[in-house]
């Protein structure tokens, strides 16, 4: 399978990367958005579902966006480190 097909949950083998063998979690892009939310890296929940901000931080983010009168579907979201590793070690 190519990363272009459906990259969620794909194990990646990037040469020289400390996250080599980690689970790739692609960004979420929403057409027309002018806001980019950036997380540090995927956690356990993100690696399992293959989506950004679906764990506890994502739940908090949703509440904060709601209080601000917005919604996540109005944003793009990604992580600085796109691959999560088992045990989620320090980067």
mmCIF file of the C-alpha atoms, coordinates in Angstrom:
data_MODEL
# 
_entry.id   MODEL 
# 
loop_
_atom_site.group_PDB 
_atom_site.id 
_atom_site.type_symbol 
_atom_site.label_atom_id 
_atom_site.label_alt_id 
_atom_site.label_comp_id 
_atom_site.label_asym_id 
_atom_site.label_entity_id 
_atom_site.label_seq_id 
_atom_site.pdbx_PDB_ins_code 
_atom_site.Cartn_x 
_atom_site.Cartn_y 
_atom_site.Cartn_z 
_atom_site.occupancy 
_atom_site.B_iso_or_equiv 
_atom_site.pdbx_formal_charge 
_atom_site.auth_seq_id 
_atom_site.auth_comp_id 
_atom_site.auth_asym_id 
_atom_site.auth_atom_id 
_atom_site.pdbx_PDB_model_num 
ATOM 1  C CA . UNK A 1 1  ? 0.000   0.000  0.000  1.00 0.00 ? 1  UNK A CA 1 
ATOM 2  C CA . UNK A 1 2  ? 1.202   3.475  -0.861 1.00 0.00 ? 2  UNK A CA 1 
ATOM 3  C CA . UNK A 1 3  ? 0.956   6.403  1.570  1.00 0.00 ? 3  UNK A CA 1 
ATOM 4  C CA . UNK A 1 4  ? -1.122  8.093  -1.142 1.00 0.00 ? 4  UNK A CA 1 
ATOM 5  C CA . UNK A 1 5  ? -3.824  5.386  -0.960 1.00 0.00 ? 5  UNK A CA 1 
ATOM 6  C CA . UNK A 1 6  ? -4.818  5.684  2.710  1.00 0.00 ? 6  UNK A CA 1 
ATOM 7  C CA . UNK A 1 7  ? -1.875  6.518  4.936  1.00 0.00 ? 7  UNK A CA 1 
ATOM 8  C CA . UNK A 1 8  ? -3.663  6.204  8.299  1.00 0.00 ? 8  UNK A CA 1 
ATOM 9  C CA . UNK A 1 9  ? -1.971  3.655  10.505 1.00 0.00 ? 9  UNK A CA 1 
ATOM 10 C CA . UNK A 1 10 ? 0.793   2.900  7.997  1.00 0.00 ? 10 UNK A CA 1 
ATOM 11 C CA . UNK A 1 11 ? 4.109   1.904  9.585  1.00 0.00 ? 11 UNK A CA 1 
ATOM 12 C CA . UNK A 1 12 ? 6.867   3.967  8.057  1.00 0.00 ? 12 UNK A CA 1 
ATOM 13 C CA . UNK A 1 13 ? 10.534  3.153  7.568  1.00 0.00 ? 13 UNK A CA 1 
ATOM 14 C CA . UNK A 1 14 ? 12.106  6.566  6.974  1.00 0.00 ? 14 UNK A CA 1 
ATOM 15 C CA . UNK A 1 15 ? 15.892  6.309  6.843  1.00 0.00 ? 15 UNK A CA 1 
ATOM 16 C CA . UNK A 1 16 ? 17.708  7.982  9.744  1.00 0.00 ? 16 UNK A CA 1 
ATOM 17 C CA . UNK A 1 17 ? 14.528  8.990  11.584 1.00 0.00 ? 17 UNK A CA 1 
ATOM 18 C CA . UNK A 1 18 ? 14.211  8.274  15.328 1.00 0.00 ? 18 UNK A CA 1 
ATOM 19 C CA . UNK A 1 19 ? 10.497  7.505  14.734 1.00 0.00 ? 19 UNK A CA 1 
ATOM 20 C CA . UNK A 1 20 ? 11.398  4.860  12.142 1.00 0.00 ? 20 UNK A CA 1 
ATOM 21 C CA . UNK A 1 21 ? 8.897   2.028  12.342 1.00 0.00 ? 21 UNK A CA 1 
ATOM 22 C CA . UNK A 1 22 ? 6.329   4.333  13.940 1.00 0.00 ? 22 UNK A CA 1 
ATOM 23 C CA . UNK A 1 23 ? 2.702   4.755  12.903 1.00 0.00 ? 23 UNK A CA 1 
ATOM 24 C CA . UNK A 1 24 ? 2.068   7.587  10.434 1.00 0.00 ? 24 UNK A CA 1 
ATOM 25 C CA . UNK A 1 25 ? -0.835  9.885  11.382 1.00 0.00 ? 25 UNK A CA 1 
ATOM 26 C CA . UNK A 1 26 ? -1.611  12.229 8.466  1.00 0.00 ? 26 UNK A CA 1 
ATOM 27 C CA . UNK A 1 27 ? -2.777  15.822 8.865  1.00 0.00 ? 27 UNK A CA 1 
ATOM 28 C CA . UNK A 1 28 ? -6.467  16.680 8.702  1.00 0.00 ? 28 UNK A CA 1 
ATOM 29 C CA . UNK A 1 29 ? -7.140  19.260 6.013  1.00 0.00 ? 29 UNK A CA 1 
ATOM 30 C CA . UNK A 1 30 ? -10.497 21.023 5.734  1.00 0.00 ? 30 UNK A CA 1 
ATOM 31 C CA . UNK A 1 31 ? -11.211 23.013 2.596  1.00 0.00 ? 31 UNK A CA 1 
ATOM 32 C CA . UNK A 1 32 ? -11.423 26.749 3.140  1.00 0.00 ? 32 UNK A CA 1 
ATOM 33 C CA . UNK A 1 33 ? -9.843  26.704 6.592  1.00 0.00 ? 33 UNK A CA 1 
ATOM 34 C CA . UNK A 1 34 ? -7.538  29.549 7.548  1.00 0.00 ? 34 UNK A CA 1 
ATOM 35 C CA . UNK A 1 35 ? -6.543  28.102 10.941 1.00 0.00 ? 35 UNK A CA 1 
ATOM 36 C CA . UNK A 1 36 ? -3.820  25.493 11.516 1.00 0.00 ? 36 UNK A CA 1 
ATOM 37 C CA . UNK A 1 37 ? -3.691  23.619 14.831 1.00 0.00 ? 37 UNK A CA 1 
ATOM 38 C CA . UNK A 1 38 ? -0.348  21.950 15.509 1.00 0.00 ? 38 UNK A CA 1 
ATOM 39 C CA . UNK A 1 39 ? 0.258   19.240 18.100 1.00 0.00 ? 39 UNK A CA 1 
ATOM 40 C CA . UNK A 1 40 ? 3.550   17.755 19.239 1.00 0.00 ? 40 UNK A CA 1 
ATOM 41 C CA . UNK A 1 41 ? 3.131   14.152 18.040 1.00 0.00 ? 41 UNK A CA 1 
ATOM 42 C CA . UNK A 1 42 ? 0.532   11.373 17.854 1.00 0.00 ? 42 UNK A CA 1 
ATOM 43 C CA . UNK A 1 43 ? -0.386  9.616  21.074 1.00 0.00 ? 43 UNK A CA 1 
ATOM 44 C CA . UNK A 1 44 ? -1.840  6.147  21.602 1.00 0.00 ? 44 UNK A CA 1 
ATOM 45 C CA . UNK A 1 45 ? -5.390  7.116  20.554 1.00 0.00 ? 45 UNK A CA 1 
ATOM 46 C CA . UNK A 1 46 ? -4.170  8.928  17.449 1.00 0.00 ? 46 UNK A CA 1 
ATOM 47 C CA . UNK A 1 47 ? -2.073  5.945  16.380 1.00 0.00 ? 47 UNK A CA 1 
ATOM 48 C CA . UNK A 1 48 ? -5.011  3.554  16.862 1.00 0.00 ? 48 UNK A CA 1 
ATOM 49 C CA . UNK A 1 49 ? -7.474  5.699  14.893 1.00 0.00 ? 49 UNK A CA 1 
ATOM 50 C CA . UNK A 1 50 ? -5.035  7.258  12.419 1.00 0.00 ? 50 UNK A CA 1 
ATOM 51 C CA . UNK A 1 51 ? -6.366  10.758 13.084 1.00 0.00 ? 51 UNK A CA 1 
ATOM 52 C CA . UNK A 1 52 ? -4.971  13.894 14.714 1.00 0.00 ? 52 UNK A CA 1 
ATOM 53 C CA . UNK A 1 53 ? -6.304  15.133 18.108 1.00 0.00 ? 53 UNK A CA 1 
ATOM 54 C CA . UNK A 1 54 ? -8.651  12.257 18.977 1.00 0.00 ? 54 UNK A CA 1 
ATOM 55 C CA . UNK A 1 55 ? -7.342  11.583 22.502 1.00 0.00 ? 55 UNK A CA 1 
ATOM 56 C CA . UNK A 1 56 ? -7.743  13.593 25.685 1.00 0.00 ? 56 UNK A CA 1 
ATOM 57 C CA . UNK A 1 57 ? -6.002  16.640 24.183 1.00 0.00 ? 57 UNK A CA 1 
ATOM 58 C CA . UNK A 1 58 ? -8.439  16.513 21.265 1.00 0.00 ? 58 UNK A CA 1 
ATOM 59 C CA . UNK A 1 59 ? -11.419 16.421 23.622 1.00 0.00 ? 59 UNK A CA 1 
ATOM 60 C CA . UNK A 1 60 ? -10.056 19.473 25.451 1.00 0.00 ? 60 UNK A CA 1 
ATOM 61 C CA . UNK A 1 61 ? -9.408  21.178 22.127 1.00 0.00 ? 61 UNK A CA 1 
ATOM 62 C CA . UNK A 1 62 ? -13.003 20.561 21.014 1.00 0.00 ? 62 UNK A CA 1 
ATOM 63 C CA . UNK A 1 63 ? -14.341 22.142 24.230 1.00 0.00 ? 63 UNK A CA 1 
ATOM 64 C CA . UNK A 1 64 ? -12.062 25.182 23.821 1.00 0.00 ? 64 UNK A CA 1 
ATOM 65 C CA . UNK A 1 65 ? -13.059 25.645 20.186 1.00 0.00 ? 65 UNK A CA 1 
ATOM 66 C CA . UNK A 1 66 ? -16.747 25.357 21.101 1.00 0.00 ? 66 UNK A CA 1 
ATOM 67 C CA . UNK A 1 67 ? -16.354 28.032 23.805 1.00 0.00 ? 67 UNK A CA 1 
ATOM 68 C CA . UNK A 1 68 ? -14.664 30.251 21.213 1.00 0.00 ? 68 UNK A CA 1 
ATOM 69 C CA . UNK A 1 69 ? -17.627 29.762 18.848 1.00 0.00 ? 69 UNK A CA 1 
ATOM 70 C CA . UNK A 1 70 ? -15.706 27.575 16.423 1.00 0.00 ? 70 UNK A CA 1 
ATOM 71 C CA . UNK A 1 71 ? -15.441 23.916 15.476 1.00 0.00 ? 71 UNK A CA 1 
ATOM 72 C CA . UNK A 1 72 ? -12.611 21.630 14.440 1.00 0.00 ? 72 UNK A CA 1 
ATOM 73 C CA . UNK A 1 73 ? -14.067 21.175 10.950 1.00 0.00 ? 73 UNK A CA 1 
ATOM 74 C CA . UNK A 1 74 ? -13.127 24.839 10.415 1.00 0.00 ? 74 UNK A CA 1 
ATOM 75 C CA . UNK A 1 75 ? -9.431  24.100 11.000 1.00 0.00 ? 75 UNK A CA 1 
ATOM 76 C CA . UNK A 1 76 ? -6.519  22.149 9.601  1.00 0.00 ? 76 UNK A CA 1 
ATOM 77 C CA . UNK A 1 77 ? -4.653  20.021 12.142 1.00 0.00 ? 77 UNK A CA 1 
ATOM 78 C CA . UNK A 1 78 ? -1.327  18.217 12.175 1.00 0.00 ? 78 UNK A CA 1 
ATOM 79 C CA . UNK A 1 79 ? 1.560   17.217 14.414 1.00 0.00 ? 79 UNK A CA 1 
ATOM 80 C CA . UNK A 1 80 ? 5.147   18.475 14.307 1.00 0.00 ? 80 UNK A CA 1 
ATOM 81 C CA . UNK A 1 81 ? 6.200   14.803 14.403 1.00 0.00 ? 81 UNK A CA 1 
ATOM 82 C CA . UNK A 1 82 ? 3.831   12.899 12.104 1.00 0.00 ? 82 UNK A CA 1 
ATOM 83 C CA . UNK A 1 83 ? 4.672   9.405  13.377 1.00 0.00 ? 83 UNK A CA 1 
ATOM 84 C CA . UNK A 1 84 ? 3.820   7.949  16.751 1.00 0.00 ? 84 UNK A CA 1 
ATOM 85 C CA . UNK A 1 85 ? 5.906   5.234  18.352 1.00 0.00 ? 85 UNK A CA 1 
ATOM 86 C CA . UNK A 1 86 ? 4.870   2.406  20.649 1.00 0.00 ? 86 UNK A CA 1 
ATOM 87 C CA . UNK A 1 87 ? 5.146   3.519  24.269 1.00 0.00 ? 87 UNK A CA 1 
ATOM 88 C CA . UNK A 1 88 ? 5.215   7.150  23.062 1.00 0.00 ? 88 UNK A CA 1 
ATOM 89 C CA . UNK A 1 89 ? 8.822   7.843  24.167 1.00 0.00 ? 89 UNK A CA 1 
ATOM 90 C CA . UNK A 1 90 ? 10.158  11.366 24.580 1.00 0.00 ? 90 UNK A CA 1 
ATOM 91 C CA . UNK A 1 91 ? 11.098  12.945 21.202 1.00 0.00 ? 91 UNK A CA 1 
# 
